[in-house]
C-alpha cells in the first residue's frame, strides 16, 4: 500500500534534539566518533524505504515479567505509549524491540559482570507491534540502576532500551526510556548528551494511572515521535 | 507537534535482542544471486569493535515475504560482521540519476549515541563511475572506503573504520541522512 507520501524524504532533525557523536563526558565515544565531516546525502529510495516485520516471522514477546510460567522478581510495571511521526500521524503495525536489566540491575548477558544476582525467571527481551492507531503496550519488571566504569562512581539511571523502525531506513531510532523522579538522571552523561532539555525530558516516561492496574502493576507512558516526511515526493 | 524523539546508545548488552539468523537474509527462501558481505569494524586505536550491531538494508531486490531486505549482524571477537544476502541491482536516484548497486549500513554500538550510517558498493561495477554519492567524494582514498572488494567467489569485504587508523588508514565515509 505504498502511497506518494512514502516516496518523500524525511525532514532534518530539529537542532539540539539528537545527541552528538563526540560526547567527551561519555568516554566510549572518544575512539568511536567520526572525526571527518559527514557527507550529506539527499534521500533516495534507499533511505525512504525500509523493512517491514510481521508477527508471523517475528512473534510478539509482550510480557517480560514471566518466564516459563514463573514470575520474575521485582516491581511489575506496564509500559505503553503511542508512536507517531512529527506530524502527529500514528505509525501503525510497526515493530518495537525492548531490552533491559533485571530488578537488581544486571543484564542476562555474558559481558555483564556486575556483582548483582541474575533472576532465572527474567531474560529481558521484549517485542511488540503498534496497533492501527500507533499504540504499543508491554508488561515487565522495573529495571535496577547499575554501575558502569565511565567515571568515578558512575551509575546508570533505571532505563529500558527501545528500538524502532518506522517506515523508512532514515527513520530508524534506538533510544532509552527513563523513569520519572530518578535522581541519577542529572548525573548521567548519556541522558545529558541531548542538549535540548525539552527533548531530553521526553525520554522520561510518566506515571500513568489510567493503565495502572489495582493490586497488580503500576503503569508508565512513553510516547515516541519518528521523523516526519517532507510534504512532496523527493522526485518532485 | 513534538520533534523526533532523541536517540540514545544501543549499549554493550543489545545482544538480548540478537537472533543470529537475522544476518542471513536468504533464510526465508529468497531466490537470486546469493553473496556474503563481511568486514570488520575498527576503532581509532586500530582495535576491533567487538560489541557492535551492524544493520544492513537494501532497496533491491524489493523486500517481500521471502526476502526481508534487512539484516542485523553482531561483530565478533575479531570485530567481524557477516551477512548472507542477495546481490542488489541498480536503483533509481534523484531526478534522472541511477545509483550503482549498494547496501545501506548502520552501525550501532556502545560509544555511539546514535547510529552511524554508511554504504557498501561493489568494486568493478561500471555504474560506480556515475553514482551520485560516489561522485560527491573527491578523495579517492576516502571514496574507496565505500567500496567492497571481492574476496573469493560470491564473497565481498568492506572494513569500517570509525576514525583514521594508526597507520593513516582513512576513516570510512559516514553519511548525514
Coordinates of N, CA and C in Angstrom, one line a residue, chain B residues 15-174:
Chain B
X15 N 22.7 -7.6 22.7 CA 22.6 -9.0 22.2 C 21.4 -9.6 22.8
X16 N 20.8 -9.1 23.9 CA 19.5 -9.6 24.3 C 18.4 -9.7 23.2
X17 N 18.5 -8.8 22.3 CA 17.6 -8.9 21.1 C 18.2 -9.4 19.9
X18 N 19.4 -10.1 20.1 CA 20.1 -10.6 18.9 C 19.5 -12.0 18.5
X19 N 19.2 -12.2 17.3 CA 18.9 -13.5 16.7 C 19.8 -13.7 15.5
X20 N 20.8 -14.6 15.7 CA 21.9 -14.6 14.7 C 21.4 -14.9 13.3
X21 N 20.2 -15.6 13.2 CA 19.7 -15.9 11.8 C 19.3 -14.6 11.1
X22 N 19.1 -13.5 11.8 CA 18.8 -12.2 11.1 C 19.9 -11.8 10.1
X23 N 21.1 -12.3 10.3 CA 22.2 -11.9 9.4 C 22.1 -12.7 8.1
X24 N 21.2 -13.6 8.0 CA 21.0 -14.4 6.7 C 19.7 -13.9 6.1
X25 N 19.8 -13.0 5.1 CA 18.6 -12.5 4.5 C 17.9 -13.5 3.6
X26 N 18.6 -14.6 3.3 CA 18.0 -15.6 2.4 C 17.3 -16.7 3.2
X27 N 17.2 -16.6 4.5 CA 16.6 -17.7 5.3 C 15.2 -18.0 5.0
X28 N 14.4 -17.1 4.4 CA 13.0 -17.4 4.1 C 12.8 -18.0 2.7
X29 N 14.0 -18.3 2.1 CA 13.8 -19.0 0.8 C 13.9 -18.1 -0.4
X30 N 14.6 -16.9 -0.2 CA 14.7 -16.0 -1.4 C 15.5 -16.6 -2.5
X31 N 15.1 -16.3 -3.7 CA 15.8 -16.8 -4.9 C 16.6 -15.7 -5.5
X32 N 17.8 -15.9 -6.0 CA 18.6 -14.9 -6.6 C 20.1 -15.2 -6.4
X33 N 20.9 -14.2 -6.7 CA 22.4 -14.4 -6.7 C 22.8 -14.2 -5.2
X34 N 23.1 -15.3 -4.6 CA 23.5 -15.2 -3.2 C 24.9 -14.8 -3.0
X35 N 25.2 -13.8 -2.1 CA 26.5 -13.4 -1.8 C 26.7 -13.3 -0.3
X36 N 28.0 -13.2 0.1 CA 28.3 -12.9 1.5 C 29.0 -11.5 1.6
X37 N 28.5 -10.7 2.5 CA 29.2 -9.4 2.8 C 29.8 -9.5 4.2
X38 N 31.1 -9.3 4.2 CA 31.8 -9.4 5.5 C 32.7 -8.2 5.7
X39 N 33.2 -8.1 6.9 CA 34.2 -7.0 7.1 C 34.4 -6.8 8.6
X40 N 35.3 -5.9 9.0 CA 35.5 -5.7 10.4 C 35.3 -4.2 10.7
X41 N 34.9 -4.0 12.0 CA 34.7 -2.7 12.5 C 35.9 -2.4 13.4
X42 N 36.5 -1.2 13.1 CA 37.8 -0.9 13.8 C 37.7 0.5 14.4
X43 N 38.2 0.7 15.6 CA 38.1 2.0 16.3 C 39.4 2.8 16.0
X44 N 39.4 4.0 16.6 CA 40.5 4.9 16.3 C 41.9 4.5 16.8
X45 N 42.0 3.5 17.6 CA 43.2 2.9 18.0 C 43.6 1.7 17.2
X46 N 42.8 1.4 16.2 CA 43.1 0.3 15.4 C 42.6 -1.0 16.0
X47 N 41.8 -1.0 17.1 CA 41.3 -2.2 17.7 C 40.0 -2.6 17.2
X48 N 39.7 -3.9 17.1 CA 38.4 -4.3 16.7 C 37.3 -3.9 17.6
X49 N 36.2 -3.5 17.0 CA 35.0 -3.2 17.8 C 34.2 -4.5 17.9
X50 N 34.1 -5.0 19.1 CA 33.6 -6.4 19.3 C 32.2 -6.4 19.8
X51 N 31.6 -5.3 20.0 CA 30.2 -5.3 20.6 C 29.2 -4.5 19.8
X52 N 29.5 -4.4 18.5 CA 28.6 -3.6 17.6 C 27.5 -4.4 17.1
X53 N 26.4 -3.7 16.7 CA 25.3 -4.2 15.9 C 25.4 -3.6 14.5
X54 N 25.6 -4.4 13.5 CA 25.7 -3.8 12.1 C 24.4 -4.2 11.5
X55 N 23.7 -3.1 10.9 CA 22.4 -3.4 10.3 C 22.6 -3.0 8.8
X56 N 21.9 -3.9 8.0 CA 22.0 -3.7 6.5 C 20.6 -3.6 6.0
X57 N 20.5 -2.7 5.0 CA 19.2 -2.5 4.3 C 19.5 -2.4 2.8
X58 N 18.7 -3.0 2.0 CA 18.8 -2.9 0.6 C 17.5 -2.7 0.0
X59 N 17.4 -1.7 -1.0 CA 16.1 -1.5 -1.6 C 15.9 -2.4 -2.8
X60 N 16.9 -3.2 -3.2 CA 16.8 -4.1 -4.3 C 17.6 -5.4 -3.9
X61 N 17.1 -6.6 -4.3 CA 15.7 -6.8 -4.8 C 14.7 -6.3 -3.8
X62 N 13.5 -5.9 -4.3 CA 12.4 -5.4 -3.3 C 12.1 -6.4 -2.3
X63 N 11.9 -6.0 -1.1 CA 11.5 -6.9 0.0 C 10.2 -7.5 -0.2
X64 N 10.1 -8.8 0.1 CA 8.8 -9.5 0.1 C 8.8 -10.5 1.2
X65 N 7.8 -11.4 1.1 CA 7.6 -12.4 2.2 C 8.9 -13.3 2.3
X66 N 9.6 -13.5 1.2 CA 10.7 -14.4 1.2 C 12.1 -13.7 1.3
X67 N 12.0 -12.4 1.2 CA 13.3 -11.6 1.3 C 13.0 -10.3 2.1
X68 N 13.6 -10.3 3.4 CA 13.3 -9.1 4.2 C 14.0 -7.9 3.8
X69 N 15.0 -7.9 3.1 CA 15.8 -6.7 2.7 C 16.6 -6.1 3.8
X70 N 16.4 -6.6 5.1 CA 17.0 -6.1 6.2 C 17.7 -7.2 7.0
X71 N 18.9 -6.9 7.5 CA 19.6 -7.9 8.3 C 20.4 -7.2 9.4
X72 N 20.7 -8.0 10.5 CA 21.5 -7.5 11.6 C 22.5 -8.5 11.9
X73 N 23.8 -8.1 12.1 CA 24.9 -9.0 12.5 C 25.6 -8.4 13.7
X74 N 26.0 -9.2 14.6 CA 26.9 -8.7 15.6 C 28.3 -8.7 15.0
X75 N 29.2 -7.9 15.7 CA 30.6 -8.1 15.4 C 31.1 -9.0 16.5
X76 N 32.1 -9.9 16.0 CA 32.6 -11.0 16.9 C 33.8 -10.5 17.6
X77 N 34.5 -11.4 18.2 CA 35.7 -11.0 19.0 C 36.9 -10.5 18.1
X78 N 36.7 -10.7 16.8 CA 37.7 -10.1 15.9 C 37.1 -8.8 15.2
X79 N 35.9 -8.4 15.7 CA 35.3 -7.2 15.1 C 34.6 -7.5 13.8
X80 N 34.4 -8.7 13.5 CA 33.9 -9.1 12.2 C 32.4 -9.3 12.2
X81 N 31.7 -8.7 11.1 CA 30.3 -9.0 10.9 C 30.2 -9.8 9.6
X82 N 29.0 -10.4 9.4 CA 28.9 -11.3 8.2 C 27.4 -11.4 7.8
X83 N 27.1 -11.0 6.6 CA 25.7 -11.2 6.1 C 25.7 -12.1 4.9
X84 N 24.6 -12.9 4.8 CA 24.3 -13.6 3.6 C 23.1 -13.0 3.0
X85 N 23.2 -12.6 1.8 CA 22.1 -11.9 1.2 C 22.1 -12.1 -0.3
X86 N 21.2 -11.3 -1.0 CA 21.1 -11.4 -2.5 C 21.8 -10.1 -3.0
X87 N 22.6 -10.3 -4.1 CA 23.3 -9.1 -4.7 C 22.3 -8.1 -5.2
X88 N 22.4 -6.9 -4.7 CA 21.4 -5.9 -5.2 C 21.8 -5.4 -6.7
X89 N 20.8 -5.0 -7.4 CA 21.0 -4.4 -8.7 C 20.9 -2.9 -8.5
X90 N 21.1 -2.1 -9.6 CA 21.0 -0.7 -9.6 C 19.6 -0.2 -9.2
X91 N 19.5 0.9 -8.6 CA 18.2 1.5 -8.2 C 18.1 3.0 -8.6
X92 N 17.0 3.5 -8.8 CA 16.9 4.9 -9.2 C 17.5 5.9 -8.2
X93 N 18.1 7.0 -8.7 CA 18.5 8.0 -7.8 C 17.5 9.2 -7.9
X94 N 17.9 10.4 -7.5 CA 17.1 11.5 -7.6 C 17.0 12.0 -9.1
X95 N 15.9 12.6 -9.5 CA 15.8 13.1 -10.8 C 15.9 11.9 -11.8
X96 N 16.8 12.1 -12.8 CA 17.0 11.0 -13.8 C 18.2 10.1 -13.4
X97 N 18.8 10.4 -12.3 CA 20.1 9.6 -12.0 C 19.8 8.2 -11.7
X98 N 20.8 7.4 -11.9 CA 20.8 6.0 -11.5 C 21.8 5.7 -10.4
X99 N 21.5 4.9 -9.4 CA 22.5 4.6 -8.4 C 23.1 3.2 -8.7
X100 N 24.4 3.1 -8.5 CA 25.1 1.8 -8.6 C 24.6 0.9 -7.5
X101 N 24.7 -0.4 -7.7 CA 24.2 -1.3 -6.6 C 25.0 -1.1 -5.3
X102 N 24.2 -1.1 -4.2 CA 24.8 -0.8 -2.9 C 23.9 -1.3 -1.8
X103 N 24.5 -1.4 -0.7 CA 23.8 -1.7 0.6 C 23.9 -0.4 1.4
X104 N 22.8 -0.2 2.2 CA 22.9 0.8 3.3 C 23.3 0.1 4.5
X105 N 24.2 0.7 5.3 CA 24.7 0.0 6.5 C 24.6 1.0 7.7
X106 N 24.1 0.6 8.8 CA 24.1 1.4 10.0 C 24.8 0.7 11.1
X107 N 25.7 1.4 11.8 CA 26.5 0.8 12.9 C 25.9 1.4 14.2
X108 N 25.6 0.5 15.1 CA 25.1 0.9 16.4 C 26.1 0.2 17.4
X109 N 26.5 0.9 18.4 CA 27.5 0.4 19.4 C 27.5 1.2 20.7
X110 N 28.0 0.6 21.7 CA 28.5 1.4 22.9 C 29.4 2.5 22.3
X111 N 29.2 3.7 22.8 CA 30.1 4.8 22.4 C 29.5 5.5 21.2
X112 N 28.4 5.0 20.6 CA 27.7 5.7 19.6 C 26.3 6.1 20.1
X113 N 26.1 7.4 20.3 CA 24.8 7.8 20.9 C 23.7 7.8 19.9
X114 N 24.1 7.7 18.6 CA 23.1 7.5 17.6 C 23.8 6.6 16.5
X115 N 23.0 6.1 15.6 CA 23.5 5.2 14.6 C 24.4 5.9 13.6
X116 N 25.4 5.2 13.1 CA 26.4 5.8 12.2 C 26.2 5.1 10.8
X117 N 25.9 5.9 9.8 CA 25.4 5.4 8.5 C 26.4 5.4 7.5
X118 N 26.6 4.4 6.7 CA 27.5 4.3 5.6 C 26.8 3.5 4.5
X119 N 27.6 3.2 3.4 CA 27.1 2.4 2.3 C 28.2 1.4 1.9
X120 N 27.8 0.3 1.3 CA 28.8 -0.6 0.6 C 28.4 -0.8 -0.8
X121 N 29.3 -0.3 -1.7 CA 29.2 -0.6 -3.1 C 30.1 -1.8 -3.5
X122 N 30.1 -2.1 -4.8 CA 30.8 -3.3 -5.3 C 32.0 -2.8 -6.2
X123 N 33.2 -3.2 -5.9 CA 34.3 -2.9 -6.8 C 34.1 -3.4 -8.2
X124 N 34.4 -2.6 -9.2 CA 34.3 -3.1 -10.6 C 33.0 -2.9 -11.2
X125 N 32.0 -2.4 -10.5 CA 30.7 -2.2 -11.1 C 30.8 -0.9 -12.0
X126 N 30.5 -1.1 -13.3 CA 30.6 0.1 -14.2 C 29.8 1.3 -13.7
X127 N 28.7 1.1 -13.0 CA 27.9 2.2 -12.6 C 28.5 3.1 -11.5
X128 N 29.5 2.5 -10.8 CA 30.2 3.3 -9.8 C 30.7 4.7 -10.3
X129 N 31.1 4.7 -11.5 CA 31.7 5.9 -12.0 C 30.7 7.1 -12.1
X130 N 29.4 6.7 -12.2 CA 28.4 7.8 -12.4 C 27.5 7.8 -11.2
X131 N 27.8 7.0 -10.1 CA 26.9 7.0 -9.0 C 26.9 8.4 -8.3
X132 N 25.7 9.0 -8.0 CA 25.7 10.3 -7.4 C 26.5 10.5 -6.1
X133 N 26.4 9.5 -5.2 CA 27.1 9.6 -3.9 C 28.6 9.5 -4.1
X134 N 29.1 8.4 -4.8 CA 30.5 8.2 -5.0 C 31.1 9.4 -5.8
X135 N 30.3 10.0 -6.7 CA 30.8 11.2 -7.4 C 31.0 12.4 -6.6
X136 N 30.4 12.4 -5.4 CA 30.5 13.6 -4.5 C 31.8 13.6 -3.7
X137 N 32.5 12.4 -3.7 CA 33.7 12.3 -2.8 C 34.9 12.4 -3.6
X138 N 35.6 13.5 -3.5 CA 36.8 13.8 -4.4 C 38.0 12.9 -4.0
X139 N 38.3 12.7 -2.7 CA 39.5 12.0 -2.3 C 39.3 10.5 -2.6
X140 N 40.1 10.0 -3.6 CA 39.9 8.6 -3.9 C 40.1 7.6 -2.8
X141 N 41.0 8.0 -1.8 CA 41.2 7.0 -0.7 C 40.0 6.9 0.2
X142 N 39.3 8.1 0.3 CA 38.1 8.0 1.1 C 36.9 7.4 0.3
X143 N 36.9 7.7 -1.0 CA 35.8 7.1 -1.8 C 35.9 5.6 -1.7
X144 N 37.1 5.1 -1.7 CA 37.4 3.6 -1.6 C 36.8 3.0 -0.4
X145 N 36.6 3.8 0.7 CA 36.1 3.2 1.9 C 34.6 2.8 1.8
X146 N 34.0 3.2 0.7 CA 32.6 2.9 0.5 C 32.4 1.7 -0.5
X147 N 33.6 1.1 -0.9 CA 33.5 0.1 -2.0 C 34.0 -1.3 -1.5
X148 N 33.1 -2.3 -1.5 CA 33.6 -3.6 -1.0 C 34.4 -4.2 -2.1
X149 N 35.3 -5.1 -1.7 CA 36.3 -5.8 -2.6 C 35.9 -7.3 -2.6
X150 N 36.1 -7.9 -3.8 CA 35.8 -9.3 -3.9 C 36.9 -10.1 -3.0
X151 N 36.4 -11.1 -2.4 CA 37.3 -11.9 -1.5 C 36.8 -13.4 -1.8
X152 N 37.3 -13.9 -2.9 CA 36.8 -15.3 -3.2 C 35.5 -15.2 -3.9
X153 N 34.9 -16.3 -4.3 CA 33.7 -16.4 -5.1 C 32.5 -15.9 -4.2
X154 N 31.7 -15.0 -4.8 CA 30.5 -14.6 -4.1 C 30.7 -14.0 -2.7
X155 N 31.9 -13.5 -2.5 CA 32.2 -13.0 -1.1 C 32.8 -11.7 -1.3
X156 N 32.3 -10.7 -0.5 CA 32.8 -9.3 -0.6 C 33.1 -8.8 0.8
X157 N 34.2 -8.0 0.8 CA 34.6 -7.5 2.1 C 34.7 -6.0 2.1
X158 N 34.2 -5.4 3.2 CA 34.3 -3.9 3.5 C 34.6 -3.7 5.0
X159 N 35.7 -3.1 5.3 CA 36.1 -2.8 6.6 C 35.5 -1.4 7.0
X160 N 35.1 -1.2 8.2 CA 34.6 0.1 8.6 C 35.5 0.7 9.7
X161 N 36.1 1.8 9.3 CA 37.0 2.5 10.3 C 36.3 3.7 10.9
X162 N 36.1 3.6 12.2 CA 35.3 4.7 12.8 C 36.1 6.0 12.9
X163 N 37.4 5.9 12.9 CA 38.3 7.0 12.8 C 39.5 6.6 11.9
X164 N 40.3 7.6 11.5 CA 41.5 7.4 10.8 C 42.4 6.4 11.6
X165 N 43.0 5.5 11.0 CA 43.8 4.5 11.7 C 45.2 4.9 12.1
X166 N 45.8 4.1 13.0 CA 47.2 4.5 13.4 C 48.2 4.5 12.3
X167 N 48.0 3.8 11.2 CA 48.9 3.9 10.1 C 48.3 4.7 8.9
X168 N 47.5 5.7 9.3 CA 46.9 6.6 8.3 C 45.9 6.0 7.4
X169 N 45.3 4.8 7.9 CA 44.2 4.3 7.1 C 43.0 5.3 7.2
X170 N 42.4 5.5 6.0 CA 41.3 6.6 6.1 C 40.1 6.2 6.8
X171 N 39.5 7.2 7.5 CA 38.2 7.0 8.2 C 37.2 6.7 7.1
X172 N 36.3 5.7 7.4 CA 35.2 5.4 6.5 C 34.3 6.7 6.3
X173 N 33.8 6.8 5.1 CA 32.9 7.9 4.8 C 31.6 7.6 5.5
X174 N 31.2 8.5 6.4 CA 29.9 8.3 7.0 C 28.9 9.4 6.5

